[in-house]
PDB file of C-alpha atoms in Angstrom:
ATOM      1  CA  MET A1458     -17.480  68.790 134.542  1.00  0.00           C
ATOM      2  CA  LYS A1459     -16.818  67.380 131.081  1.00  0.00           C
ATOM      3  CA  THR A1460     -19.388  67.841 128.334  1.00  0.00           C
ATOM      4  CA  TYR A1461     -20.490  65.010 126.057  1.00  0.00           C
ATOM      5  CA  ARG A1462     -22.797  64.797 123.082  1.00  0.00           C
ATOM      6  CA  VAL A1463     -24.964  61.662 123.214  1.00  0.00           C
ATOM      7  CA  GLU A1464     -26.557  60.372 120.012  1.00  0.00           C
ATOM      8  CA  PHE A1465     -29.828  58.453 119.672  1.00  0.00           C
ATOM      9  CA  GLU A1466     -31.746  57.020 116.749  1.00  0.00           C
ATOM     10  CA  CYS A1467     -35.528  57.276 116.562  1.00  0.00           C
ATOM     11  CA  LYS A1468     -37.063  53.799 116.168  1.00  0.00           C
ATOM     12  CA  SER A1469     -40.792  54.635 116.182  1.00  0.00           C
ATOM     13  CA  ARG A1470     -43.338  57.375 115.756  1.00  0.00           C
ATOM     14  CA  ILE A1471     -43.342  59.958 118.531  1.00  0.00           C
ATOM     15  CA  ASN A1472     -45.837  62.345 120.129  1.00  0.00           C
ATOM     16  CA  LYS A1473     -43.276  65.105 120.623  1.00  0.00           C
ATOM     17  CA  LEU A1474     -39.561  65.477 121.144  1.00  0.00           C
ATOM     18  CA  PRO A1475     -38.826  64.664 124.797  1.00  0.00           C
ATOM     19  CA  ASP A1476     -37.559  67.431 127.017  1.00  0.00           C
ATOM     20  CA  ALA A1477     -35.176  67.013 129.944  1.00  0.00           C
ATOM     21  CA  GLN A1478     -37.996  66.386 132.456  1.00  0.00           C
ATOM     22  CA  THR A1479     -39.359  63.468 130.398  1.00  0.00           C
ATOM     23  CA  ILE A1480     -35.853  62.045 129.978  1.00  0.00           C
ATOM     24  CA  PHE A1481     -35.318  62.409 133.736  1.00  0.00           C
ATOM     25  CA  GLY A1482     -38.368  60.207 134.358  1.00  0.00           C
ATOM     26  CA  VAL A1483     -36.909  57.500 132.114  1.00  0.00           C
ATOM     27  CA  ILE A1484     -33.505  57.712 133.809  1.00  0.00           C
ATOM     28  CA  CYS A1485     -35.220  57.256 137.186  1.00  0.00           C
ATOM     29  CA  SER A1486     -37.070  54.200 135.851  1.00  0.00           C
ATOM     30  CA  ILE A1487     -33.825  52.679 134.569  1.00  0.00           C
ATOM     31  CA  TYR A1488     -32.028  53.191 137.865  1.00  0.00           C
ATOM     32  CA  LYS A1489     -34.933  51.778 139.867  1.00  0.00           C
ATOM     33  CA  ASN A1490     -35.795  48.812 137.652  1.00  0.00           C
ATOM     34  CA  VAL A1491     -32.348  47.824 136.388  1.00  0.00           C
ATOM     35  CA  TYR A1492     -29.952  48.849 139.151  1.00  0.00           C
ATOM     36  CA  GLY A1493     -32.210  48.876 142.220  1.00  0.00           C
ATOM     37  CA  ASP A1494     -33.280  51.293 144.938  1.00  0.00           C
ATOM     38  CA  GLU A1495     -29.784  51.983 146.253  1.00  0.00           C
ATOM     39  CA  LYS A1496     -28.502  53.315 142.925  1.00  0.00           C
ATOM     40  CA  PHE A1497     -31.745  55.187 142.332  1.00  0.00           C
ATOM     41  CA  ASN A1498     -31.482  56.940 145.703  1.00  0.00           C
ATOM     42  CA  GLU A1499     -27.824  57.737 145.026  1.00  0.00           C
ATOM     43  CA  TYR A1500     -28.789  59.426 141.740  1.00  0.00           C
ATOM     44  CA  ILE A1501     -31.584  61.482 143.319  1.00  0.00           C
ATOM     45  CA  SER A1502     -29.457  62.470 146.324  1.00  0.00           C
ATOM     46  CA  SER A1503     -26.646  63.638 144.046  1.00  0.00           C
ATOM     47  CA  LEU A1504     -29.036  66.044 142.271  1.00  0.00           C
ATOM     48  CA  LYS A1505     -30.594  67.300 145.505  1.00  0.00           C
ATOM     49  CA  GLU A1506     -27.252  67.898 147.216  1.00  0.00           C
ATOM     50  CA  GLY A1507     -25.648  69.773 144.338  1.00  0.00           C
ATOM     51  CA  HIS A1508     -23.082  67.128 143.370  1.00  0.00           C
ATOM     52  CA  PRO A1509     -24.866  65.379 140.493  1.00  0.00           C
ATOM     53  CA  LEU A1510     -23.683  62.133 138.989  1.00  0.00           C
ATOM     54  CA  PHE A1511     -24.574  63.835 135.715  1.00  0.00           C
ATOM     55  CA  VAL A1512     -26.952  66.443 134.314  1.00  0.00           C
ATOM     56  CA  HIS A1513     -28.548  66.316 130.865  1.00  0.00           C
ATOM     57  CA  SER A1514     -30.252  68.534 128.312  1.00  0.00           C
ATOM     58  CA  SER A1515     -33.425  68.074 126.300  1.00  0.00           C
ATOM     59  CA  LEU A1516     -33.316  66.092 123.033  1.00  0.00           C
ATOM     60  CA  PHE A1517     -32.748  67.854 119.689  1.00  0.00           C
ATOM     61  CA  PRO A1518     -32.554  66.826 116.017  1.00  0.00           C
ATOM     62  CA  GLU A1519     -29.061  66.081 114.780  1.00  0.00           C
ATOM     63  CA  GLY A1520     -27.078  69.230 113.962  1.00  0.00           C
ATOM     64  CA  LEU A1521     -29.692  71.640 115.326  1.00  0.00           C
ATOM     65  CA  PHE A1522     -30.013  73.804 118.424  1.00  0.00           C
ATOM     66  CA  PRO A1523     -33.152  75.504 119.755  1.00  0.00           C
ATOM     67  CA  MET A1524     -33.584  78.981 118.310  1.00  0.00           C
ATOM     68  CA  ILE A1525     -32.291  81.651 120.677  1.00  0.00           C
ATOM     69  CA  LYS A1526     -34.824  83.952 122.310  1.00  0.00           C
ATOM     70  CA  GLU A1527     -32.986  87.129 121.393  1.00  0.00           C
ATOM     71  CA  SER A1528     -34.626  88.715 118.360  1.00  0.00           C
ATOM     72  CA  LEU A1529     -32.419  88.728 115.291  1.00  0.00           C
ATOM     73  CA  PHE A1530     -33.940  92.008 114.136  1.00  0.00           C
ATOM     74  CA  ASP A1531     -34.518  95.303 115.867  1.00  0.00           C
ATOM     75  CA  VAL A1532     -36.724  98.093 114.540  1.00  0.00           C
ATOM     76  CA  SER A1533     -33.847 100.240 113.294  1.00  0.00           C
ATOM     77  CA  LEU A1534     -32.354  97.408 111.243  1.00  0.00           C
ATOM     78  CA  VAL A1535     -35.732  96.484 109.742  1.00  0.00           C
ATOM     79  CA  ASN A1536     -36.445 100.107 108.848  1.00  0.00           C
ATOM     80  CA  GLU A1537     -33.014 100.478 107.293  1.00  0.00           C
ATOM     81  CA  GLN A1538     -33.506  97.408 105.111  1.00  0.00           C
ATOM     82  CA  THR A1539     -37.019  98.304 103.958  1.00  0.00           C
ATOM     83  CA  LEU A1540     -36.167 101.948 103.187  1.00  0.00           C
ATOM     84  CA  LYS A1541     -33.337 100.776 100.937  1.00  0.00           C
ATOM     85  CA  SER A1542     -35.876  98.858  98.856  1.00  0.00           C
ATOM     86  CA  SER A1543     -38.192 100.314  96.272  1.00  0.00           C
ATOM     87  CA  PRO A1544     -41.862 100.745  97.256  1.00  0.00           C
ATOM     88  CA  SER A1545     -42.815  97.751  95.112  1.00  0.00           C
ATOM     89  CA  GLU A1546     -40.219  95.571  96.882  1.00  0.00           C
ATOM     90  CA  GLN A1547     -40.914  96.618 100.457  1.00  0.00           C
ATOM     91  CA  ILE A1548     -43.858  94.237 100.949  1.00  0.00           C
ATOM     92  CA  GLY A1549     -41.692  91.344  99.781  1.00  0.00           C
ATOM     93  CA  VAL A1550     -38.904  92.364 102.166  1.00  0.00           C
ATOM     94  CA  LEU A1551     -41.289  92.525 105.141  1.00  0.00           C
ATOM     95  CA  SER A1552     -42.809  89.181 104.147  1.00  0.00           C
ATOM     96  CA  GLN A1553     -39.328  87.617 104.126  1.00  0.00           C
ATOM     97  CA  LEU A1554     -38.540  89.063 107.561  1.00  0.00           C
ATOM     98  CA  LYS A1555     -41.756  87.606 109.022  1.00  0.00           C
ATOM     99  CA  LYS A1556     -40.370  84.114 108.421  1.00  0.00           C
ATOM    100  CA  TYR A1557     -37.839  84.745 111.184  1.00  0.00           C
ATOM    101  CA  LYS A1558     -40.649  84.753 113.752  1.00  0.00           C
ATOM    102  CA  LYS A1559     -41.369  81.104 112.936  1.00  0.00           C
ATOM    103  CA  ILE A1560     -37.847  79.740 113.425  1.00  0.00           C
ATOM    104  CA  SER A1561     -37.709  76.757 115.797  1.00  0.00           C
ATOM    105  CA  TYR A1562     -34.106  75.632 115.296  1.00  0.00           C
ATOM    106  CA  ILE A1563     -30.765  77.141 114.391  1.00  0.00           C
ATOM    107  CA  ALA A1564     -28.002  75.202 112.646  1.00  0.00           C
ATOM    108  CA  GLU A1565     -25.074  74.175 114.813  1.00  0.00           C
ATOM    109  CA  GLY A1566     -22.573  76.034 112.611  1.00  0.00           C
ATOM    110  CA  ILE A1567     -24.412  79.327 113.072  1.00  0.00           C
ATOM    111  CA  MET A1568     -24.699  78.690 116.805  1.00  0.00           C
ATOM    112  CA  LYS A1569     -20.932  78.216 117.128  1.00  0.00           C
ATOM    113  CA  ASP A1570     -19.874  80.988 114.722  1.00  0.00           C
ATOM    114  CA  TYR A1571     -22.220  83.685 115.995  1.00  0.00           C
ATOM    115  CA  ILE A1572     -23.930  82.876 119.309  1.00  0.00           C
ATOM    116  CA  PHE A1573     -21.067  81.183 121.166  1.00  0.00           C
ATOM    117  CA  ALA A1574     -18.612  83.614 119.527  1.00  0.00           C
ATOM    118  CA  ASN A1575     -20.604  86.584 120.899  1.00  0.00           C
ATOM    119  CA  LYS A1576     -21.258  87.938 117.407  1.00  0.00           C
ATOM    120  CA  ILE A1577     -25.056  88.166 117.480  1.00  0.00           C
ATOM    121  CA  ASP A1578     -24.999  91.788 116.265  1.00  0.00           C
ATOM    122  CA  GLU A1579     -22.891  90.675 113.305  1.00  0.00           C
ATOM    123  CA  LEU A1580     -25.435  87.942 112.548  1.00  0.00           C
ATOM    124  CA  LYS A1581     -28.252  90.499 112.633  1.00  0.00           C
ATOM    125  CA  SER A1582     -26.374  92.817 110.297  1.00  0.00           C
ATOM    126  CA  GLU A1583     -25.238  90.072 107.908  1.00  0.00           C
ATOM    127  CA  GLN A1584     -28.766  88.711 107.481  1.00  0.00           C
ATOM    128  CA  LEU A1585     -29.921  92.119 106.274  1.00  0.00           C
ATOM    129  CA  LYS A1586     -26.878  93.012 104.183  1.00  0.00           C
ATOM    130  CA  ASN A1587     -26.481  89.559 102.660  1.00  0.00           C
ATOM    131  CA  PRO A1588     -29.826  87.751 103.003  1.00  0.00           C
ATOM    132  CA  ASP A1589     -28.881  85.204 100.320  1.00  0.00           C
ATOM    133  CA  ALA A1590     -26.250  83.787 102.686  1.00  0.00           C
ATOM    134  CA  PHE A1591     -28.984  82.340 104.919  1.00  0.00           C
ATOM    135  CA  GLN A1592     -32.238  80.514 104.416  1.00  0.00           C
ATOM    136  CA  ILE A1593     -35.172  79.373 106.511  1.00  0.00           C
ATOM    137  CA  ASP A1594     -36.206  75.849 105.612  1.00  0.00           C
ATOM    138  CA  GLY A1595     -38.943  74.137 107.631  1.00  0.00           C
ATOM    139  CA  GLY A1596     -38.485  76.486 110.577  1.00  0.00           C
ATOM    140  CA  ILE A1597     -34.680  76.021 110.573  1.00  0.00           C
ATOM    141  CA  LEU A1598     -32.238  78.911 110.180  1.00  0.00           C
ATOM    142  CA  LYS A1599     -29.175  77.721 108.292  1.00  0.00           C
ATOM    143  CA  ARG A1600     -26.622  78.816 105.756  1.00  0.00           C
ATOM    144  CA  ASN A1601     -27.724  78.777 102.144  1.00  0.00           C
ATOM    145  CA  ASN A1602     -24.936  76.413 101.107  1.00  0.00           C
ATOM    146  CA  SER A1603     -25.795  73.811 103.743  1.00  0.00           C
ATOM    147  CA  GLN A1604     -27.596  70.521 103.226  1.00  0.00           C
ATOM    148  CA  LYS A1605     -31.298  70.774 102.465  1.00  0.00           C
ATOM    149  CA  ASN A1606     -34.025  69.034 104.431  1.00  0.00           C
ATOM    150  CA  VAL A1607     -31.960  68.664 107.603  1.00  0.00           C
ATOM    151  CA  TYR A1608     -35.001  67.641 109.621  1.00  0.00           C
ATOM    152  CA  GLU A1609     -38.136  66.319 107.961  1.00  0.00           C
ATOM    153  CA  THR A1610     -41.268  65.158 109.761  1.00  0.00           C
ATOM    154  CA  LYS A1611     -44.772  64.062 108.858  1.00  0.00           C
ATOM    155  CA  ASN A1612     -47.684  64.555 111.212  1.00  0.00           C
ATOM    156  CA  ILE A1613     -50.289  61.814 110.817  1.00  0.00           C
ATOM    157  CA  LEU A1614     -53.508  61.164 112.724  1.00  0.00           C
ATOM    158  CA  VAL A1615     -53.261  57.544 113.907  1.00  0.00           C
ATOM    159  CA  THR A1616     -56.303  55.454 114.843  1.00  0.00           C
ATOM    160  CA  HIS A1617     -56.251  53.053 117.805  1.00  0.00           C
ATOM    161  CA  ALA A1618     -58.797  50.699 119.361  1.00  0.00           C
ATOM    162  CA  ARG A1619     -59.394  51.121 123.073  1.00  0.00           C
ATOM    163  CA  ILE A1620     -60.036  47.776 124.808  1.00  0.00           C
ATOM    164  CA  ASP A1621     -61.868  47.361 128.084  1.00  0.00           C
ATOM    165  CA  LYS A1622     -59.426  45.167 130.026  1.00  0.00           C
ATOM    166  CA  LEU A1623     -62.202  44.066 132.387  1.00  0.00           C
ATOM    167  CA  ASN A1624     -64.441  42.950 129.541  1.00  0.00           C
ATOM    168  CA  ILE A1625     -62.014  41.879 126.857  1.00  0.00           C
ATOM    169  CA  GLU A1626     -64.466  39.385 125.291  1.00  0.00           C
ATOM    170  CA  GLY A1627     -67.255  41.919 125.020  1.00  0.00           C
ATOM    171  CA  GLU A1628     -67.928  44.550 122.401  1.00  0.00           C
ATOM    172  CA  ASN A1629     -67.236  47.497 124.665  1.00  0.00           C
ATOM    173  CA  ARG A1630     -64.531  48.924 122.434  1.00  0.00           C
ATOM    174  CA  SER A1631     -64.040  52.359 120.975  1.00  0.00           C
ATOM    175  CA  LEU A1632     -61.696  54.161 118.656  1.00  0.00           C
ATOM    176  CA  TYR A1633     -59.408  56.960 119.671  1.00  0.00           C
ATOM    177  CA  TYR A1634     -56.930  59.056 117.747  1.00  0.00           C
ATOM    178  CA  ASP A1635     -53.637  60.717 118.410  1.00  0.00           C
ATOM    179  CA  GLN A1636     -51.389  62.977 116.408  1.00  0.00           C
ATOM    180  CA  SER A1637     -48.144  61.131 115.695  1.00  0.00           C
ATOM    181  CA  ILE A1638     -44.892  62.456 114.279  1.00  0.00           C
ATOM    182  CA  PHE A1639     -42.994  60.268 111.825  1.00  0.00           C
ATOM    183  CA  HIS A1640     -39.350  60.758 110.811  1.00  0.00           C
ATOM    184  CA  LYS A1641     -37.299  59.484 107.933  1.00  0.00           C
ATOM    185  CA  GLN A1642     -35.586  56.172 108.613  1.00  0.00           C
ATOM    186  CA  GLY A1643     -32.374  56.535 110.581  1.00  0.00           C
ATOM    187  CA  GLN A1644     -33.154  60.025 111.859  1.00  0.00           C
ATOM    188  CA  LYS A1645     -30.650  60.887 114.586  1.00  0.00           C
ATOM    189  CA  PHE A1646     -31.142  63.010 117.679  1.00  0.00           C
ATOM    190  CA  PHE A1647     -28.787  64.148 120.394  1.00  0.00           C
ATOM    191  CA  MET A1648     -28.646  65.496 123.899  1.00  0.00           C
ATOM    192  CA  PHE A1649     -25.816  66.823 126.015  1.00  0.00           C
ATOM    193  CA  VAL A1650     -24.507  65.377 129.272  1.00  0.00           C
ATOM    194  CA  LYS A1651     -22.156  66.937 131.827  1.00  0.00           C
ATOM    195  CA  THR A1652     -20.425  64.727 134.363  1.00  0.00           C
ATOM    196  CA  ASP A1653     -17.311  64.238 136.464  1.00  0.00           C
ATOM    197  CA  LEU A1654     -17.757  60.469 136.225  1.00  0.00           C
ATOM    198  CA  ASP A1655     -16.154  58.136 133.748  1.00  0.00           C
ATOM    199  CA  MET A1656     -18.651  58.548 130.887  1.00  0.00           C
ATOM    200  CA  HIS A1657     -18.879  54.756 130.542  1.00  0.00           C
ATOM    201  CA  LYS A1658     -20.849  54.740 133.814  1.00  0.00           C
ATOM    202  CA  VAL A1659     -23.394  57.139 132.336  1.00  0.00           C
ATOM    203  CA  GLU A1660     -23.462  55.092 129.133  1.00  0.00           C
ATOM    204  CA  ASP A1661     -24.370  52.027 131.194  1.00  0.00           C
ATOM    205  CA  VAL A1662     -27.612  53.831 132.100  1.00  0.00           C
ATOM    206  CA  LEU A1663     -28.413  55.425 128.741  1.00  0.00           C
ATOM    207  CA  LYS A1664     -28.022  52.168 126.771  1.00  0.00           C
ATOM    208  CA  TYR A1665     -31.254  50.906 128.385  1.00  0.00           C
ATOM    209  CA  ILE A1666     -33.322  53.794 127.045  1.00  0.00           C
ATOM    210  CA  GLU A1667     -34.643  51.777 124.083  1.00  0.00           C
ATOM    211  CA  TYR A1668     -36.478  49.536 126.578  1.00  0.00           C
ATOM    212  CA  PHE A1669     -38.093  52.500 128.371  1.00  0.00           C
ATOM    213  CA  PRO A1670     -40.038  54.708 125.917  1.00  0.00           C
ATOM    214  CA  ILE A1671     -39.346  58.412 126.433  1.00  0.00           C
ATOM    215  CA  GLY A1672     -42.869  59.768 126.688  1.00  0.00           C
ATOM    216  CA  SER A1673     -46.485  58.718 126.752  1.00  0.00           C
ATOM    217  CA  LYS A1674     -48.208  55.815 125.009  1.00  0.00           C
ATOM    218  CA  GLY A1675     -45.187  53.548 125.191  1.00  0.00           C
ATOM    219  CA  SER A1676     -47.502  50.519 125.272  1.00  0.00           C
ATOM    220  CA  THR A1677     -48.615  51.323 121.698  1.00  0.00           C
ATOM    221  CA  GLY A1678     -45.039  51.477 120.434  1.00  0.00           C
ATOM    222  CA  ASN A1679     -44.522  55.237 120.580  1.00  0.00           C
ATOM    223  CA  ASN A1680     -41.452  57.244 121.588  1.00  0.00           C
ATOM    224  CA  VAL A1681     -38.749  54.590 121.252  1.00  0.00           C
ATOM    225  CA  PHE A1682     -35.182  55.872 120.930  1.00  0.00           C
ATOM    226  CA  LYS A1683     -32.055  53.736 120.687  1.00  0.00           C
ATOM    227  CA  TYR A1684     -28.753  54.801 122.193  1.00  0.00           C
ATOM    228  CA  VAL A1685     -25.998  54.999 119.545  1.00  0.00           C
ATOM    229  CA  GLU A1686     -22.832  56.541 120.982  1.00  0.00           C
ATOM    230  CA  TYR A1687     -21.305  59.415 122.901  1.00  0.00           C
ATOM    231  CA  LYS A1688     -18.477  61.800 122.033  1.00  0.00           C
ATOM    232  CA  LYS A1689     -16.687  64.482 123.997  1.00  0.00           C
ATOM    233  CA  TYR A1690     -18.058  67.865 122.939  1.00  0.00           C
ATOM    234  CA  ASN A1691     -15.553  70.654 122.450  1.00  0.00           C
ATOM    235  CA  TYR A1692     -16.844  74.209 122.203  1.00  0.00           C
ATOM    236  CA  ASP A1693     -15.687  77.701 123.092  1.00  0.00           C
ATOM    237  CA  ASN A1694     -18.412  79.999 124.384  1.00  0.00           C
ATOM    238  CA  VAL A1695     -17.077  83.543 124.848  1.00  0.00           C
ATOM    239  CA  ASN A1696     -20.590  84.974 125.048  1.00  0.00           C
ATOM    240  CA  PRO A1697     -21.162  86.426 128.550  1.00  0.00           C
ATOM    241  CA  ASN A1698     -24.640  84.904 128.412  1.00  0.00           C
ATOM    242  CA  VAL A1699     -25.269  81.154 128.595  1.00  0.00           C
ATOM    243  CA  VAL A1700     -27.651  79.196 126.352  1.00  0.00           C
ATOM    244  CA  LEU A1701     -30.262  77.087 128.140  1.00  0.00           C
ATOM    245  CA  LEU A1702     -30.667  73.637 126.575  1.00  0.00           C
ATOM    246  CA  SER A1703     -33.248  72.327 129.040  1.00  0.00           C
ATOM    247  CA  LYS A1704     -36.200  73.919 130.810  1.00  0.00           C
ATOM    248  CA  CYS A1705     -35.064  75.531 134.046  1.00  0.00           C
ATOM    249  CA  ILE A1706     -36.656  76.348 137.402  1.00  0.00           C
ATOM    250  CA  PRO A1707     -34.108  78.891 138.630  1.00  0.00           C
ATOM    251  CA  THR A1708     -33.226  79.496 142.245  1.00  0.00           C
ATOM    252  CA  GLU A1709     -32.928  83.012 143.632  1.00  0.00           C
ATOM    253  CA  ASN A1710     -30.175  85.286 142.339  1.00  0.00           C
ATOM    254  CA  GLU A1711     -28.970  82.983 139.556  1.00  0.00           C
ATOM    255  CA  PHE A1712     -29.688  85.306 136.616  1.00  0.00           C
ATOM    256  CA  ASP A1713     -29.717  89.000 135.757  1.00  0.00           C
ATOM    257  CA  TYR A1714     -33.058  89.102 133.959  1.00  0.00           C
ATOM    258  CA  ASP A1715     -32.643  92.680 132.721  1.00  0.00           C
ATOM    259  CA  ASN A1716     -29.767  91.542 130.518  1.00  0.00           C
ATOM    260  CA  SER A1717     -31.233  88.171 129.530  1.00  0.00           C
ATOM    261  CA  PHE A1718     -33.413  87.065 126.642  1.00  0.00           C
ATOM    262  CA  TYR A1719     -35.790  84.312 127.646  1.00  0.00           C
ATOM    263  CA  GLY A1720     -39.122  82.599 127.197  1.00  0.00           C
ATOM    264  CA  VAL A1721     -41.307  81.120 129.924  1.00  0.00           C
ATOM    265  CA  PHE A1722     -43.350  77.917 129.611  1.00  0.00           C
ATOM    266  CA  SER A1723     -46.154  77.155 132.074  1.00  0.00           C
ATOM    267  CA  ASN A1724     -47.973  73.858 132.184  1.00  0.00           C
ATOM    268  CA  GLN A1725     -50.251  71.843 134.460  1.00  0.00           C
ATOM    269  CA  TYR A1726     -48.480  68.633 135.463  1.00  0.00           C
ATOM    270  CA  HIS A1727     -49.755  65.413 136.993  1.00  0.00           C
ATOM    271  CA  SER A1728     -48.023  62.284 138.209  1.00  0.00           C
ATOM    272  CA  SER A1729     -48.219  58.984 136.364  1.00  0.00           C
ATOM    273  CA  ASN A1730     -51.123  56.645 137.079  1.00  0.00           C
ATOM    274  CA  GLU A1731     -48.865  53.908 138.386  1.00  0.00           C
ATOM    275  CA  TYR A1732     -47.180  56.215 140.881  1.00  0.00           C
ATOM    276  CA  LYS A1733     -49.744  58.526 142.467  1.00  0.00           C
ATOM    277  CA  ASN A1734     -52.208  59.796 139.873  1.00  0.00           C
ATOM    278  CA  TYR A1735     -52.848  63.283 141.139  1.00  0.00           C
ATOM    279  CA  VAL A1736     -52.471  66.771 139.762  1.00  0.00           C
ATOM    280  CA  ILE A1737     -49.201  68.390 140.788  1.00  0.00           C
ATOM    281  CA  GLY A1738     -50.153  71.900 139.734  1.00  0.00           C
ATOM    282  CA  LYS A1739     -48.880  74.523 137.343  1.00  0.00           C
ATOM    283  CA  ILE A1740     -45.115  74.889 137.019  1.00  0.00           C
ATOM    284  CA  SER A1741     -43.405  77.725 135.141  1.00  0.00           C
ATOM    285  CA  LYS A1742     -39.940  77.269 133.648  1.00  0.00           C
ATOM    286  CA  LEU A1743     -37.455  79.114 131.481  1.00  0.00           C
ATOM    287  CA  VAL A1744     -37.359  77.416 128.086  1.00  0.00           C
ATOM    288  CA  GLU A1745     -34.661  76.022 125.834  1.00  0.00           C
ATOM    289  CA  GLY A1746     -32.935  78.669 123.739  1.00  0.00           C
ATOM    290  CA  SER A1747     -33.079  81.318 126.457  1.00  0.00           C
ATOM    291  CA  LEU A1748     -29.937  83.463 126.576  1.00  0.00           C
ATOM    292  CA  MET A1749     -29.391  84.071 130.266  1.00  0.00           C
ATOM    293  CA  ALA A1750     -27.013  86.495 131.942  1.00  0.00           C
ATOM    294  CA  PRO A1751     -25.700  84.581 134.968  1.00  0.00           C
ATOM    295  CA  ILE A1752     -24.861  86.296 138.238  1.00  0.00           C
ATOM    296  CA  GLU A1753     -22.150  83.673 138.614  1.00  0.00           C
ATOM    297  CA  LYS A1754     -20.833  81.299 135.964  1.00  0.00           C
ATOM    298  CA  LYS A1755     -21.726  77.683 136.816  1.00  0.00           C
ATOM    299  CA  GLU A1756     -21.890  74.313 135.068  1.00  0.00           C
ATOM    300  CA  TYR A1757     -25.687  74.250 135.387  1.00  0.00           C
ATOM    301  CA  TYR A1758     -28.495  76.223 137.013  1.00  0.00           C
ATOM    302  CA  GLY A1759     -31.909  75.556 138.504  1.00  0.00           C
ATOM    303  CA  GLN A1760     -33.004  72.807 140.854  1.00  0.00           C
ATOM    304  CA  LEU A1761     -34.609  69.434 141.341  1.00  0.00           C
ATOM    305  CA  LEU A1762     -38.000  70.392 142.769  1.00  0.00           C
ATOM    306  CA  ASN A1763     -40.014  68.197 145.145  1.00  0.00           C
ATOM    307  CA  VAL A1764     -43.627  68.718 144.022  1.00  0.00           C
ATOM    308  CA  SER A1765     -45.268  66.129 146.280  1.00  0.00           C
ATOM    309  CA  ASN A1766     -48.210  67.175 148.453  1.00  0.00           C
ATOM    310  CA  ASP A1767     -47.655  64.398 150.987  1.00  0.00           C
ATOM    311  CA  GLU A1768     -44.740  62.698 152.742  1.00  0.00           C
ATOM    312  CA  ASN A1769     -43.723  60.683 149.660  1.00  0.00           C
ATOM    313  CA  PRO A1770     -41.329  62.692 147.442  1.00  0.00           C
ATOM    314  CA  LEU A1771     -42.111  63.372 143.785  1.00  0.00           C
ATOM    315  CA  TYR A1772     -39.439  65.221 141.842  1.00  0.00           C
ATOM    316  CA  HIS A1773     -39.590  67.549 138.851  1.00  0.00           C
ATOM    317  CA  TYR A1774     -36.412  68.135 136.844  1.00  0.00           C
ATOM    318  CA  GLY A1775     -35.879  71.887 136.708  1.00  0.00           C
ATOM    319  CA  ILE A1776     -32.106  71.788 136.211  1.00  0.00           C
ATOM    320  CA  GLY A1777     -31.024  74.139 133.449  1.00  0.00           C
ATOM    321  CA  PHE A1778     -28.332  72.608 131.254  1.00  0.00           C
ATOM    322  CA  VAL A1779     -26.194  75.343 129.706  1.00  0.00           C
ATOM    323  CA  LEU A1780     -23.446  75.778 127.158  1.00  0.00           C
TER     324      LEU A1780
END
């Protein structure tokens, strides 16, 4: 499968960055509402049968990858660095190291030069020997000579008026609030796609995304992203482990967990009101940034899971996109 980087521009406030499952829901809506049931069923069948039309990752800010789950410091390295410092400096050194626990993203250059190049131990050592070469800015690990303020957001509590649709002339209205994330104008995001198709066929689907908000509260103008372009993505990953770029529900015997570094996310899911409106249950998934040791190298891992509790299928996207 060929790998492509797909760029989007944020056109509204958002609730949170959409993950691959949320994007999957939008792709299903596009197929069903734009191209019809036949194309929708073809897309779902391709994922179920292991010959997908395409697989996709979660969405990330331009130039950033999710922080890997392998710790960049071990006890011996931390002890070595602190013991080299004077007693008066040791508290400052430990305070600086604590910032690494709060990293959410890693710059693409560091990902390629160290993680894909299988030089994580060198990255650990270099951060301690030459800490001025790197900086942590807004939860982003990047080189000190790189552009500042790569990804800026503002969290604002937004007020809305709830209207009783059955009594629209009455005074039965109330206020409600939600936490919204605002970006600078023109902020770009990207996701990855793998496919054996002509990428123009995938583009024909993704170009409709601006008409199908990726997330909740689309009726209030939230979570609107506009497709910009795609480019072939060239990379060379010599690391024996693969990097998960979407949440994954693995099948049996896909990973060697003893030699992997991973996080697990569990959440209670429910279907949309317009579809079924019932609680699906708690689903646990490996998270983005997990460094997984595969039993067998594949283009992707995980599965499309049918979570319905009746005869009508309801699918959850647990396919792990990897680089």
